[in-house]
CSV table of C-alpha atoms and ligand atoms in Angstrom, one decimal:
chain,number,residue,atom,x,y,z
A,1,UNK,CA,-33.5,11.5,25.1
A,2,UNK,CA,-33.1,8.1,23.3
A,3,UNK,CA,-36.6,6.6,23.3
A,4,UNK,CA,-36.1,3.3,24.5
A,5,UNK,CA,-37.5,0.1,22.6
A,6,UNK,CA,-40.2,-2.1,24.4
A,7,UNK,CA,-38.3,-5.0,25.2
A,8,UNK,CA,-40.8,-8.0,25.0
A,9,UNK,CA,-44.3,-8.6,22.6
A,10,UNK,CA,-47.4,-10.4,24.0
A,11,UNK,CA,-50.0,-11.5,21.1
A,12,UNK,CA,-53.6,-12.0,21.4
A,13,UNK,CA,-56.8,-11.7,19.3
A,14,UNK,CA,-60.4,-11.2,20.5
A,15,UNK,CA,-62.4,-14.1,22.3
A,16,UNK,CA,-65.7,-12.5,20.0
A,17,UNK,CA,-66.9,-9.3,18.8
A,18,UNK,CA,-68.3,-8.1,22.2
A,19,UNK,CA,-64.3,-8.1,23.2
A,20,UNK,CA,-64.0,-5.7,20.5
A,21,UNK,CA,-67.2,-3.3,21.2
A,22,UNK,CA,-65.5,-2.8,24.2
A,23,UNK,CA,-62.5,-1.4,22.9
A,24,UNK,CA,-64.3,0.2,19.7
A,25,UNK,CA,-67.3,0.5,20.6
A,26,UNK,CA,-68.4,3.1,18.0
A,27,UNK,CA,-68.2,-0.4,15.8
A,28,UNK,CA,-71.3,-1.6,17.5
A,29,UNK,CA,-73.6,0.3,15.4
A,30,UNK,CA,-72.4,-1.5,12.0
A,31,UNK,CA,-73.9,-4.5,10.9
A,32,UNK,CA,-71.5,-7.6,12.4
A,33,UNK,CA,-71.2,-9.4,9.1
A,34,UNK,CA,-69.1,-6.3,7.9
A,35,UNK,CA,-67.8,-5.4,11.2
A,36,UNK,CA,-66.2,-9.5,11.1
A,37,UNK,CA,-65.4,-9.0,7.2
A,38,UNK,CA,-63.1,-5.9,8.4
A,39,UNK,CA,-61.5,-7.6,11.2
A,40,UNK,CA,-60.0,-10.4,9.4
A,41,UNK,CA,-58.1,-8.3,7.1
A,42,UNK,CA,-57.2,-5.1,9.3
A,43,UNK,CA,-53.6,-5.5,10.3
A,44,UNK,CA,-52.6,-6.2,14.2
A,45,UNK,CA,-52.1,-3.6,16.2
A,46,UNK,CA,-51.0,-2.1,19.9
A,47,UNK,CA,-53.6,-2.8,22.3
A,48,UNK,CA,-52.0,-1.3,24.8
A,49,UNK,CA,-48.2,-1.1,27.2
A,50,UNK,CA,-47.1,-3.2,29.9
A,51,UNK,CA,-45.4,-2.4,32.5
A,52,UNK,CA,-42.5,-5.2,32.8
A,53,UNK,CA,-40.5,-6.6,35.8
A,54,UNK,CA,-37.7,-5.2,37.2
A,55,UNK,CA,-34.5,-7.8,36.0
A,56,UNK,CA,-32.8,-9.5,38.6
A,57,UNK,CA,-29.8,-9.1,36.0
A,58,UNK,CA,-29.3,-5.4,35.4
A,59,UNK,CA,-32.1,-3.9,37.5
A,60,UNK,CA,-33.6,-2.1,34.5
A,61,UNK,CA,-37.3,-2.3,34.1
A,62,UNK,CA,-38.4,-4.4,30.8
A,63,UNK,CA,-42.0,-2.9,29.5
A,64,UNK,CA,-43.5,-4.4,27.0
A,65,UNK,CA,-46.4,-4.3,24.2
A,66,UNK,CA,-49.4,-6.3,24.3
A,67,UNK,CA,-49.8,-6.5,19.9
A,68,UNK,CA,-53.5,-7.7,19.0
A,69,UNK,CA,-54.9,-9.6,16.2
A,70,UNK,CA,-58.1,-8.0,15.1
A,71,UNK,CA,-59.5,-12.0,14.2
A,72,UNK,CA,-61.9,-13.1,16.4
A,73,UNK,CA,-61.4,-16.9,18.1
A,74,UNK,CA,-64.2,-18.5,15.5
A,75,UNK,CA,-61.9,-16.9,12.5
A,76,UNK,CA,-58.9,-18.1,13.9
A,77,UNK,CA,-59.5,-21.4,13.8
A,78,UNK,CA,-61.8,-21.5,10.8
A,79,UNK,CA,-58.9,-20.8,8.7
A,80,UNK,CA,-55.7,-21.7,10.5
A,81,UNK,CA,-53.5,-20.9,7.7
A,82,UNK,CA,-54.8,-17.5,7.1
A,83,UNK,CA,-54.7,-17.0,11.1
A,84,UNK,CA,-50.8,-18.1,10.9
A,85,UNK,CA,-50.3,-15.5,8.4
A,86,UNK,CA,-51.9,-13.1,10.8
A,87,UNK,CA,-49.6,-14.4,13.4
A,88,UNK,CA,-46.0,-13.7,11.5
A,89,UNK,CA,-47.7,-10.1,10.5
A,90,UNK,CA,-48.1,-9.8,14.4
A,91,UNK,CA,-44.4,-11.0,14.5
A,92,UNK,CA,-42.9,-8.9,12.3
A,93,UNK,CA,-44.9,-5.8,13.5
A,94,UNK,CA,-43.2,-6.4,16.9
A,95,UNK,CA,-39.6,-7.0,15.5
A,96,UNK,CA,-39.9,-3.6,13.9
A,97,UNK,CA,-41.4,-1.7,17.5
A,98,UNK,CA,-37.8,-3.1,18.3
A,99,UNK,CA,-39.1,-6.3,20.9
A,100,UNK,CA,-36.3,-9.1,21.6
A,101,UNK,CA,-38.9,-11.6,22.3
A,102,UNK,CA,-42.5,-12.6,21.2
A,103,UNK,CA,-45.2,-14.2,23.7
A,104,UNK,CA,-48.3,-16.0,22.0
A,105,UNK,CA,-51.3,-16.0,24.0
A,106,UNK,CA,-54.7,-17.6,23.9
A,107,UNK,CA,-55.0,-19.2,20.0
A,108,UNK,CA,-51.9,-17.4,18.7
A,109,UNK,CA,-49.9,-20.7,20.1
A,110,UNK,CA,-51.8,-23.2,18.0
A,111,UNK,CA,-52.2,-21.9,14.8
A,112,UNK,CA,-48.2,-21.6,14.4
A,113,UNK,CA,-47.8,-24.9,16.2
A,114,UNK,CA,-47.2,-24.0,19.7
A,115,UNK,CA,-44.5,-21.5,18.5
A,116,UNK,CA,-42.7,-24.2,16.0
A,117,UNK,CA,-42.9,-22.4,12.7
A,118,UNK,CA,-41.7,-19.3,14.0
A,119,UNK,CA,-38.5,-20.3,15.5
A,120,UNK,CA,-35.3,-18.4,13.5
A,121,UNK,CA,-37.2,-17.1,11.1
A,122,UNK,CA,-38.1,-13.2,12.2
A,123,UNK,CA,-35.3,-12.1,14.3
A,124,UNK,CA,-36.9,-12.5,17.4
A,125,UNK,CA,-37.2,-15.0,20.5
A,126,UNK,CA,-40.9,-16.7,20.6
A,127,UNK,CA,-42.1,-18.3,23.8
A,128,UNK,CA,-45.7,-19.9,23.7
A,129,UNK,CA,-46.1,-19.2,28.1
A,130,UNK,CA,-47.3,-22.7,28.3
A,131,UNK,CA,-44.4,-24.2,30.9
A,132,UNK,CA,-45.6,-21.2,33.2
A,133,UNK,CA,-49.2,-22.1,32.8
A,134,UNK,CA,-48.7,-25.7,33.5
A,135,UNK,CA,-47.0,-24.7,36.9
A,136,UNK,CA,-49.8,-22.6,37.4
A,137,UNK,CA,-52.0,-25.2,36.6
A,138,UNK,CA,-50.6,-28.1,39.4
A,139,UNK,CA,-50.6,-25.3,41.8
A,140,UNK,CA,-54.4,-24.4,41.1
A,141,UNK,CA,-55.4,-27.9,41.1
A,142,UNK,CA,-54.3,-28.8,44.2
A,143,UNK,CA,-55.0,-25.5,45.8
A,144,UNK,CA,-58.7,-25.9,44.3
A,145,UNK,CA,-58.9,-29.5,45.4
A,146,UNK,CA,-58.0,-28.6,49.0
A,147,UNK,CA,-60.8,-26.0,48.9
A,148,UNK,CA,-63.5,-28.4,47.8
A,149,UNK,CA,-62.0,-31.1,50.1
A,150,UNK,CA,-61.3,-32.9,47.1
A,151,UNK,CA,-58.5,-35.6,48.2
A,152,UNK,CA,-56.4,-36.1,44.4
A,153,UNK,CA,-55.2,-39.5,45.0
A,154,UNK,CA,-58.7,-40.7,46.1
A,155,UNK,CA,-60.8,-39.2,42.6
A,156,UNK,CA,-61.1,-39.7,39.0
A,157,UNK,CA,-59.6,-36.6,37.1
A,158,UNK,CA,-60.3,-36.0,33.9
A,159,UNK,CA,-57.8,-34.0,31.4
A,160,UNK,CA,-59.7,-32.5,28.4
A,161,UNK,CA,-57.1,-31.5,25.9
A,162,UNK,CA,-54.8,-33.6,27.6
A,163,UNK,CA,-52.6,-34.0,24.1
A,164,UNK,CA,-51.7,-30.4,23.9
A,165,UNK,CA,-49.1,-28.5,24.9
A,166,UNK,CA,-50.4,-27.8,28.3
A,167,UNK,CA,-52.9,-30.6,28.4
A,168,UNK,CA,-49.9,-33.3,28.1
A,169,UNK,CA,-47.8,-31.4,30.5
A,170,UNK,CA,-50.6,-31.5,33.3
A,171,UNK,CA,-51.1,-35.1,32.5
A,172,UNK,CA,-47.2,-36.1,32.9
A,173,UNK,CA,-47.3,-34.4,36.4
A,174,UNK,CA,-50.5,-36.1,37.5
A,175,UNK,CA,-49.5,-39.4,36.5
A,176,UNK,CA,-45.7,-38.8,37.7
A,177,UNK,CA,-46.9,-37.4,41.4
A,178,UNK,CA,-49.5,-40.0,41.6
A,179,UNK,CA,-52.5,-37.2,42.4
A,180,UNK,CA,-55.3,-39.5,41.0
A,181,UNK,CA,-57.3,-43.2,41.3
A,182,UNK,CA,-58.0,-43.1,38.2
A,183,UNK,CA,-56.8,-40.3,35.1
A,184,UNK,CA,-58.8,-40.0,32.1
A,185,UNK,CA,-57.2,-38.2,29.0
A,186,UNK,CA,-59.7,-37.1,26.5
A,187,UNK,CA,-58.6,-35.4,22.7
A,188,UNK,CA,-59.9,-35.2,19.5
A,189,UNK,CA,-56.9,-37.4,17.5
A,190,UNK,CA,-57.1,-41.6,18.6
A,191,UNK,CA,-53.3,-41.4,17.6
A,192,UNK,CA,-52.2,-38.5,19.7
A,193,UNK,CA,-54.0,-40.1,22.9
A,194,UNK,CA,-52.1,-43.8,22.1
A,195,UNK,CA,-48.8,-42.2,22.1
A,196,UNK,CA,-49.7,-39.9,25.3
A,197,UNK,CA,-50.9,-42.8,27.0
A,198,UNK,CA,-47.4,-44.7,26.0
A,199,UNK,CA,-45.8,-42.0,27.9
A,200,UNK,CA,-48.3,-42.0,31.0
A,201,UNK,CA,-47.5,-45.6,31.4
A,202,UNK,CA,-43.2,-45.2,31.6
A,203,UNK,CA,-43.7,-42.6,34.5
A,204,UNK,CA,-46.2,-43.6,36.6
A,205,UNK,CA,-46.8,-46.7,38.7
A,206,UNK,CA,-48.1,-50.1,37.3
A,207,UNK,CA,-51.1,-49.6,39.5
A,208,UNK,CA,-52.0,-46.4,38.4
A,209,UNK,CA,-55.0,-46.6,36.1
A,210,UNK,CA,-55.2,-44.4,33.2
A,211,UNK,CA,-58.2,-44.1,30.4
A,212,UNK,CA,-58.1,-42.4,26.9
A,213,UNK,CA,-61.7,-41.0,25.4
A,214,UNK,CA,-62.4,-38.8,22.3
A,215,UNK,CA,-66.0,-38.6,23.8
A,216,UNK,CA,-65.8,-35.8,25.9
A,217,UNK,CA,-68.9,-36.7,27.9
A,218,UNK,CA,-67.0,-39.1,29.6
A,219,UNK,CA,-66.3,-36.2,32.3
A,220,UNK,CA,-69.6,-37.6,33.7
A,221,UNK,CA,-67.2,-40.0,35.7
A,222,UNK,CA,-65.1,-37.4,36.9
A,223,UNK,CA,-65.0,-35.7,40.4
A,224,UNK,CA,-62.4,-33.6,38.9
A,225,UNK,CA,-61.8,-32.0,35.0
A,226,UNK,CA,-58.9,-30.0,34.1
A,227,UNK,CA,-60.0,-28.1,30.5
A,228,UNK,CA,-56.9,-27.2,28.6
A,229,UNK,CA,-58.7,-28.0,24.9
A,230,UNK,CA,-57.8,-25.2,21.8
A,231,UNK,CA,-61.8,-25.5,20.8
A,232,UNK,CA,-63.9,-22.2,20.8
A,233,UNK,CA,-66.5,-24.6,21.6
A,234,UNK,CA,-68.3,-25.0,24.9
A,235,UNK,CA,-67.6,-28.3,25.1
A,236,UNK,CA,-68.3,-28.8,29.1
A,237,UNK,CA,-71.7,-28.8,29.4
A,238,UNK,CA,-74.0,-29.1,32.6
A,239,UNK,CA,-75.6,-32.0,31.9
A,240,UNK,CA,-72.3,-34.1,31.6
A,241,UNK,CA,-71.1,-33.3,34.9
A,242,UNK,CA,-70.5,-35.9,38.2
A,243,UNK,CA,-72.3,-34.3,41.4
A,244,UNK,CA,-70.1,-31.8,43.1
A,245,UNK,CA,-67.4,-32.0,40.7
A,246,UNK,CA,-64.1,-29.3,40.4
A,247,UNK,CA,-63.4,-28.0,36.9
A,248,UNK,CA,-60.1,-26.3,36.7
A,249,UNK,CA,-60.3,-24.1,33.6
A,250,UNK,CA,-57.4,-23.0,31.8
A,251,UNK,CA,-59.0,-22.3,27.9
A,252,UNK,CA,-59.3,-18.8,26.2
A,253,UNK,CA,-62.1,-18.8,24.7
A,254,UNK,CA,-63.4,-20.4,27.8
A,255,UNK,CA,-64.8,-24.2,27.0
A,256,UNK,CA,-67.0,-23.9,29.8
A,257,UNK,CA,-70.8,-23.6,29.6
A,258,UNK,CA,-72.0,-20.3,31.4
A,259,UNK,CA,-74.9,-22.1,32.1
A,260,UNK,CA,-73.5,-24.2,34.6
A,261,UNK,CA,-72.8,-20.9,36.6
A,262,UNK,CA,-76.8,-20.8,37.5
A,263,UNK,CA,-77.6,-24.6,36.3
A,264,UNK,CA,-75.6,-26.6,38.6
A,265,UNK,CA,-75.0,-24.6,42.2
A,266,UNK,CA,-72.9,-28.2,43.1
A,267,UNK,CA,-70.0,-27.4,40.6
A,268,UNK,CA,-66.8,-25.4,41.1
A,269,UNK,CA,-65.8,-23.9,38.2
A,270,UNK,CA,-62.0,-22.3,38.7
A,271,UNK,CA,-60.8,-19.4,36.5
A,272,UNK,CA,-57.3,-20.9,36.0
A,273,UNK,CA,-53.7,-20.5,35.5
A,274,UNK,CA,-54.1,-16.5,36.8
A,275,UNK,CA,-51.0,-15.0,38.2
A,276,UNK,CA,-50.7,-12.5,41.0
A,277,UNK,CA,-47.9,-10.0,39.6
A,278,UNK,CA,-45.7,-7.7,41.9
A,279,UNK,CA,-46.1,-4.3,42.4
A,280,UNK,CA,-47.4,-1.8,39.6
A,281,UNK,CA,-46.8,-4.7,36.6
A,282,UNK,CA,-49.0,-5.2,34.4
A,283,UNK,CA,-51.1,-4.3,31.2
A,284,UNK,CA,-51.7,-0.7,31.5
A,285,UNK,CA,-55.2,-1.5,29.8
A,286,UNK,CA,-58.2,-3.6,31.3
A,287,UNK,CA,-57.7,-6.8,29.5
A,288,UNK,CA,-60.3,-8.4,31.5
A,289,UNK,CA,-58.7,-9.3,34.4
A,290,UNK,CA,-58.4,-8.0,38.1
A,291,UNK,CA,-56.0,-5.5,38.3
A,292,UNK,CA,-52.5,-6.9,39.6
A,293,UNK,CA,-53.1,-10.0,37.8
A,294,UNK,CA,-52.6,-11.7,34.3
A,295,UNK,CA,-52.7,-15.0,32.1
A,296,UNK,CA,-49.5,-17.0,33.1
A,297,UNK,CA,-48.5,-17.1,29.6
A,298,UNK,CA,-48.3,-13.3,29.5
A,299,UNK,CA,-46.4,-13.5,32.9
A,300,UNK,CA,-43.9,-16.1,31.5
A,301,UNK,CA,-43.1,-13.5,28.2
A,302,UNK,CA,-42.2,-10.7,30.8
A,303,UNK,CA,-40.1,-13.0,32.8
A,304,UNK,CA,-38.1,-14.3,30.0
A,305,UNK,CA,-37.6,-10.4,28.8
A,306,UNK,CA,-36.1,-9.7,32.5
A,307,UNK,CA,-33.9,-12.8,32.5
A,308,UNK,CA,-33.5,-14.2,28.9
A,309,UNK,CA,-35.1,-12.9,26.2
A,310,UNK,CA,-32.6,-13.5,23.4
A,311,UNK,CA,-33.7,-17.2,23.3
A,312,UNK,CA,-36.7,-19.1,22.6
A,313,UNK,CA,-38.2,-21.3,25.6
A,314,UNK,CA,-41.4,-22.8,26.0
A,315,UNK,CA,-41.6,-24.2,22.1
A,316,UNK,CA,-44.4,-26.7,21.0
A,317,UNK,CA,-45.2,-28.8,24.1
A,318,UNK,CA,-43.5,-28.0,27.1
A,319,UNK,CA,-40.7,-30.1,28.9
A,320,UNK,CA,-41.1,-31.0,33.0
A,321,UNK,CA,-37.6,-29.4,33.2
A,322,UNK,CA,-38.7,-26.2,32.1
A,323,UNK,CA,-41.9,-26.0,34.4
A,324,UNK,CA,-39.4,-26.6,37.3
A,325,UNK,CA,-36.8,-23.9,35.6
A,326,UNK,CA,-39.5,-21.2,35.2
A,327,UNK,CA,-41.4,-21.8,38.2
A,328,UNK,CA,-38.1,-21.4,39.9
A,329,UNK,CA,-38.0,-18.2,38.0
A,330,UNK,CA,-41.7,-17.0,38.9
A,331,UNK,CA,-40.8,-17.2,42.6
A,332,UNK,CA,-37.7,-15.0,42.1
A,333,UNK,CA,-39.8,-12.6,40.6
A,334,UNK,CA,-42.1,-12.9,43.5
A,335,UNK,CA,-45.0,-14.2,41.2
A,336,UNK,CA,-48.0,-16.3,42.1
A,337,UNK,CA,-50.8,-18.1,41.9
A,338,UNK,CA,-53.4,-14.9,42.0
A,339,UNK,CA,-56.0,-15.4,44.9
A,340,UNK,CA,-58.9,-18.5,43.0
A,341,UNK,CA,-61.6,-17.2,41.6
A,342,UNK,CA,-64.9,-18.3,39.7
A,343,UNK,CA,-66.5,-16.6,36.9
A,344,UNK,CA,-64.7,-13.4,37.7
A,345,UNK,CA,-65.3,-13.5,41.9
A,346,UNK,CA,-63.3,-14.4,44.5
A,347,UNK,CA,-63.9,-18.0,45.5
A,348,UNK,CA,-64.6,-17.5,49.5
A,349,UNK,CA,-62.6,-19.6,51.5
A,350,UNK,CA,-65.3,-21.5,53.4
A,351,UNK,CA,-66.4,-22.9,49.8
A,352,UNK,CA,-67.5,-26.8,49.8
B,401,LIG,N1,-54.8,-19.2,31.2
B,401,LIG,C1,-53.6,-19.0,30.6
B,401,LIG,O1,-52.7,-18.3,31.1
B,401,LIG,C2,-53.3,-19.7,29.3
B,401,LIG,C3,-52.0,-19.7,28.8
B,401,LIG,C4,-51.8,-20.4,27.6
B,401,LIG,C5,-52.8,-21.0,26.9
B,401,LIG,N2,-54.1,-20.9,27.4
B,401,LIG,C6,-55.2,-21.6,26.7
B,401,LIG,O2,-55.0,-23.0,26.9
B,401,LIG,C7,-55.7,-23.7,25.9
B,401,LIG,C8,-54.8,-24.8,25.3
B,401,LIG,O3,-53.6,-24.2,24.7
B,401,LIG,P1,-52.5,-25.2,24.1
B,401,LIG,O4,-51.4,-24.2,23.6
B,401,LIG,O5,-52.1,-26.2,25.1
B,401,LIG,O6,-53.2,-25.8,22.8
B,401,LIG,P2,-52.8,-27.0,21.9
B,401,LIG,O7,-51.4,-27.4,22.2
B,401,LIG,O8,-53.2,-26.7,20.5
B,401,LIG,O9,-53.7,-28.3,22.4
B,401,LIG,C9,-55.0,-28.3,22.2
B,401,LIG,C10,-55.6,-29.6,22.7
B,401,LIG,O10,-57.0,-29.5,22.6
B,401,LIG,C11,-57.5,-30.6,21.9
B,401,LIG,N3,-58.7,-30.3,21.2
B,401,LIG,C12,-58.9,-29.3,20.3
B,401,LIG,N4,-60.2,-29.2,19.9
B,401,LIG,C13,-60.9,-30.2,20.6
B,401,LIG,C14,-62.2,-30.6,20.7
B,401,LIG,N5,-63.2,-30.1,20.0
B,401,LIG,N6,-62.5,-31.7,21.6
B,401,LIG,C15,-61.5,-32.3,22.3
B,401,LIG,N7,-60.2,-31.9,22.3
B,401,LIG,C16,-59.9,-30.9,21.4
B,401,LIG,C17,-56.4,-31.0,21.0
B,401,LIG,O11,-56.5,-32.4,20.5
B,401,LIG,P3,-55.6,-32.9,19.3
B,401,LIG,O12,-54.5,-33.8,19.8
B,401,LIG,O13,-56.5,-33.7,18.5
B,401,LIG,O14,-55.1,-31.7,18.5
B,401,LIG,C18,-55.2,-30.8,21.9
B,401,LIG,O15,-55.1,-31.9,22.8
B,401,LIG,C19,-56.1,-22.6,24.9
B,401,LIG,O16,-57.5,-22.3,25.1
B,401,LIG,C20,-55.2,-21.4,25.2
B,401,LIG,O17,-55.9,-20.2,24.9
B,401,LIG,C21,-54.3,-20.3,28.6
């Protein structure tokens, strides 16, 4: 029998070297400065299948490949150009396994500019997930807020990241659905926050007061902060956090200083934009995650392979339309926001 190609590519890379002990861990007992040396020029490889969805449009099942870089984060974005090389090895790797279309998880998205310098150039479809995650996102947020008996509308929310792909997305809809008192958007580039900010201000009301920051300690004045930054950095810290705030946490690497899990008992701290996936999809290895569930980027790649996957879609940073469009989508598919968690746990319900 004809073997039959996978239909869709999902790229990552390590967060670190301990992710890659745990897949080799016969590595461990080399020294890391050559372990790291290796890494950067071994070529990507399969990390493991993934079971797809079932498409609405033919009813065949579209598996998938999860391709990995072997760079770890810190690599990635020391040397972006050599880490967008990595990426179009990645690419072309999957055209040849026979994919239609390429997903770009965790820094994969950045370094090729949010999927930008890929587009027509290898043969396949590229989506970057981020319209999926944004969806995710809103739902999280307000899901998380409700839990903390948080009230939106009433509280200063803080977006770090907020010019990025997802970061501005998240923004738009906060500003648009008027869920804040006051929105602060915090980046590293002045420029990028002054043109955000132009935007902000045609959607949302006159009244609705909005505050741009490269100072990312500013979060002190937040009751809640969305993290959506491309930094390996942990650049949320417990010391500049408001009492009892809600961080929604959306980076991989995580931004998020593990010491605030024992530091500050008053903080919620909300593993974010993880979908629930229907019955027996998935990775077929542990990529970290609870079994049934996945990083909404990954979930947007194998819902475009079940419905579209012979165009691009979420390209750069993502349009409101196509949040609606593929959220639309995600419920067909009978996916979901995955039960909240924190640092890995179920958050209980009774949480305050
Ligand atoms: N959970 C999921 O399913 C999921 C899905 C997709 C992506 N992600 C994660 O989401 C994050 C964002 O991805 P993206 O594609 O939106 O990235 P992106 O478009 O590259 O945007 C990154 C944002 O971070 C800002 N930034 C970078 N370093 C910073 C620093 N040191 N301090 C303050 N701001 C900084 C950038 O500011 P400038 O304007 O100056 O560049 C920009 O606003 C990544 O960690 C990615 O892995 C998660």
């Amino acid at each position: 029998m004809e073997k039959k190609s996978p239909e869709f590519a999902f790229l990552v890379h390590p967060r670190n070297l301990d992710d890659v002990y745990r897949r080799f861990p016969v590595l461990k007992f080399f020294p890391r400065i050559i372990v790291r040396y290796v890494l950067r020029h071994f070529r990507p490889i399969v990390l493991t299948k993934v079971t797809g969805l079932v498409s609405k449009k033919d009813g065949l099942r579209k598996d998938g490949l999860i391709i990995t870089l072997t760079n770890i984060a810190e690599d990635m974005l020391a040397d972006r150009k050599f880490a967008s090389k990595k990426v179009v090895q990645a690419v072309k790797f999957a055209k040849k396994k026979g994919v239609k279309i390429v997903g770009l998880g965790a820094l994969t998205s950045p370094v090729v500019g949010g999927g930008k310098d890929l587009i027509g150039k290898y043969g396949v479809a590229v989506t970057n997930g981020n319209a999926l995650t944004a969806a995710m996102t809103m739902d999280g947020i307000k899901r998380s807020a409700q839990l903390k008996k948080i009230l939106m509308n009433e509280s200063t929310v803080a977006v770090v990241g907020a010019t990025g792909s997802i970061g501005e997305a998240v923004s738009l809809f906060l500003a648009k659905e008027d869920m804040a008192k006051e929105l602060i958007i915090i980046g590293r580039t002045p420029e990028h926050l002054d043109t955000l900010l132009l935007k902000l201000k045609k959607i949302s009301n006159s009244n609705f007061r909005i505050t741009i920051s490269t100072d990312v300690s500013i979060i002190k004045k937040a009751d809640v902060v969305i993290v959506a930054t491309s930094s390996r950095d942990a650049l949320i810290k417990e010391h500049d956090l408001k009492k009892n705030a809600l961080i929604y946490d959306i980076t991989q690497p995580q931004n998020v200083s593990i010491s605030i899990k024992d530091k500050r008992k008053d903080i919620l701290v909300v593993d974010g934009a993880i979908v629930q996936l229907p019955d027996n999809a998935g990775p077929r290895f542990n990529i970290g995650l609870p079994y049934g569930t996945t990083f909404a980027c990954l979930a947007e790649t194998m819902i475009l392979a079940a419905e579209d996957p012979q165009n691009n879609f979420s390209i750069g940073k993502v349009k409101l339309e196509q949040i609606t469009h593929i959220a639309r989508l995600a419920e067909t598919y009978d996916l979901k926001l995955a039960p909240l968690r924190s640092w890995g746990d179920i958050i209980p319900t009774s949480t305050t």
